Amino acid sequence: MVAPFAQRLRPLGSNVFDRMDQAKQDARQAGLDLIDLSLGSSDLLPPAEALTTVQSALSDPDTYGYTLFHDTAAFRQACAKWYEDKFGLAVDPETEVLPLIGSQQGTALLPLALLNPGDVALLTDPGYPSHVGGIHLAGGIPYFLPLVAEHGFLPQWDEIPAEVCRQARLLVLSYPHNPTTATATAEFWQQTLEFCRQHEIVLAHDFPYVDWCFDGRVAPSALQADPQKTCAIEFFSLSKSYHMGGFRVGYAIGNRDLIRALRLVKSTIDFHQYQGILRGAAAALATPETFLHHWRQVYRERRDTAVAALHHIGWPVPLPEATMYLWAPLPTGYGGSSGQFCLDLVKATGVALSPGSGFGSRGEGYVRFALVVEGSRLQEAIKRIGYFLEGSLKNPGAEFE
Ligand SMILES: Cc1ncc(COP(=O)(O)O)c(C=O)c1O
């Protein structure tokens, strides 16, 4: 008989996403042609240079051993150069960079380095589920900053009670934002850093969608508002910009004390990943901007195709400024929850979306589309959604008026 599990497990996991996984499996088994728009996993190919670099590393026996914590200088230098080139920020590759097994590893482990049980951490609702998971694992108490459309899905600093500001040790943000697709300006980051300094709060900025900003927008780094890196740390992922989610590679850049503390936590849990992956990731970071521009166009075209098709079927979703997602208020007239909508939809049509409630209570009333299939498949998915909304499929969702 297994003893009762630790209490820290209780708040983890989301039944909504679990139920969606089951529903996708059921839809497949029922013979439906699944169009899975529920995961932000890029369908595009990583840069060829990254793949050939990983491939040739396999025939180099020097890559087979453990990758220890001083490894690899070449990868850390590539990260520092990437930041310097992109944001004009000076970064010391020795002390201000930490390779990660995906950026999620960094944001999930940072609370263990910072929070004592009962310390407060500020984070957004809705937000990326792993952020709150890391706070729970560290025994921290999450305080949710509501993100609402009226405020551009940005937190309002003056609405946080003074007592909460006094107790808070950590603030976790992520712009361009998953799931709302909102972006933040340089001015927003200035105000955020002022808030953090005033209350002695560490800013952790998760920055995986830096490259997917559309129509001439540019996503500023939070570190541009803290170039001396006094209290901020930023996390970058190769999963999105370079389509390397399965390789599990990302990195943190920021305040050297934070980097050192995070490294201490990480070194208790694992080593770095296979050196060949770090070599491939360094090659990816050197990809010319023209490739990024091309992929950005791909996502922009998908966004335009999907939004136009949704408007055509009478679902007026907003046009996102950034990310690989659409954040769509549930269709007018639908009386059920976002979870029920997604379950009914996938069962009836084979189209899988993410229920907004999986990203926090403020996500209820929304669904998220991940634009990870070609335009023609998006059109097919939305055509089926149109039939579903009209009630012309067999199982159109009982609550629909
Ligand atoms: C905000 C955010 N952070 C982190 C991740 C995961 O990044 P990685 O694959 O580097 O762990 C995602 C993936 O969807 C994300 O949306």
mmCIF file of C-alpha atoms and ligand atoms in Angstrom, residues 39-41 101-105 107 127-128 130-131 174 176-178 206-209 236-240 244-246 248-251 324-325 368, ligand 1:
data_model
loop_
_atom_site.group_PDB
_atom_site.id
_atom_site.type_symbol
_atom_site.label_atom_id
_atom_site.label_comp_id
_atom_site.label_asym_id
_atom_site.label_seq_id
_atom_site.Cartn_x
_atom_site.Cartn_y
_atom_site.Cartn_z
ATOM 1 C CA LEU A 39 -0.744 22.241 -27.903
ATOM 2 C CA GLY A 40 1.796 24.973 -28.644
ATOM 3 C CA SER A 41 4.158 22.474 -30.256
ATOM 4 C CA ILE A 101 16.541 21.531 -20.123
ATOM 5 C CA GLY A 102 13.755 23.673 -21.558
ATOM 6 C CA SER A 103 12.872 27.063 -20.109
ATOM 7 C CA GLN A 104 10.082 25.417 -18.118
ATOM 8 C CA GLN A 105 12.747 23.758 -16.008
ATOM 9 C CA THR A 107 10.738 28.837 -14.190
ATOM 10 C CA GLY A 127 -0.989 32.178 -17.144
ATOM 11 C CA TYR A 128 1.197 29.253 -18.127
ATOM 12 C CA SER A 130 3.806 25.367 -14.919
ATOM 13 C CA HIS A 131 4.451 28.771 -13.316
ATOM 14 C CA SER A 174 5.557 36.321 -19.561
ATOM 15 C CA PRO A 176 4.187 38.044 -25.378
ATOM 16 C CA HIS A 177 1.679 36.189 -23.287
ATOM 17 C CA ASN A 178 0.394 32.650 -23.450
ATOM 18 C CA ASP A 206 9.472 33.857 -19.223
ATOM 19 C CA PHE A 207 10.182 34.941 -22.802
ATOM 20 C CA PRO A 208 9.573 32.054 -25.224
ATOM 21 C CA TYR A 209 7.484 34.046 -27.737
ATOM 22 C CA PHE A 236 14.380 31.839 -23.285
ATOM 23 C CA SER A 237 13.325 28.662 -25.058
ATOM 24 C CA LEU A 238 14.471 27.137 -28.327
ATOM 25 C CA SER A 239 11.126 25.320 -28.479
ATOM 26 C CA LYS A 240 9.300 28.181 -30.166
ATOM 27 C CA MET A 244 13.042 22.428 -31.077
ATOM 28 C CA GLY A 245 10.523 21.593 -28.332
ATOM 29 C CA GLY A 246 11.437 17.903 -28.269
ATOM 30 C CA ARG A 248 14.379 20.318 -24.458
ATOM 31 C CA VAL A 249 16.723 23.254 -24.553
ATOM 32 C CA GLY A 250 16.508 26.771 -23.220
ATOM 33 C CA TYR A 251 18.473 29.082 -20.977
ATOM 34 C CA MET A 324 1.287 31.291 -32.131
ATOM 35 C CA TYR A 325 -2.185 31.350 -30.546
ATOM 36 C CA ARG A 368 -7.119 28.903 -27.078
HETATM 37 C C1 LIG B 1 4.979 30.649 -21.388
HETATM 38 C C2 LIG B 1 5.676 29.370 -21.691
HETATM 39 N N1 LIG B 1 6.804 29.071 -21.036
HETATM 40 C C3 LIG B 1 7.482 27.940 -21.305
HETATM 41 C C4 LIG B 1 7.025 27.037 -22.232
HETATM 42 C C5 LIG B 1 7.797 25.776 -22.469
HETATM 43 O O1 LIG B 1 9.087 26.081 -22.901
HETATM 44 P P1 LIG B 1 10.183 24.926 -22.955
HETATM 45 O O2 LIG B 1 9.781 23.989 -24.038
HETATM 46 O O3 LIG B 1 11.455 25.645 -23.253
HETATM 47 O O4 LIG B 1 10.214 24.287 -21.606
HETATM 48 C C6 LIG B 1 5.857 27.302 -22.941
HETATM 49 C C7 LIG B 1 5.323 26.324 -23.910
HETATM 50 O O5 LIG B 1 4.215 26.367 -24.371
HETATM 51 C C8 LIG B 1 5.167 28.494 -22.661
HETATM 52 O O6 LIG B 1 4.047 28.820 -23.307
#
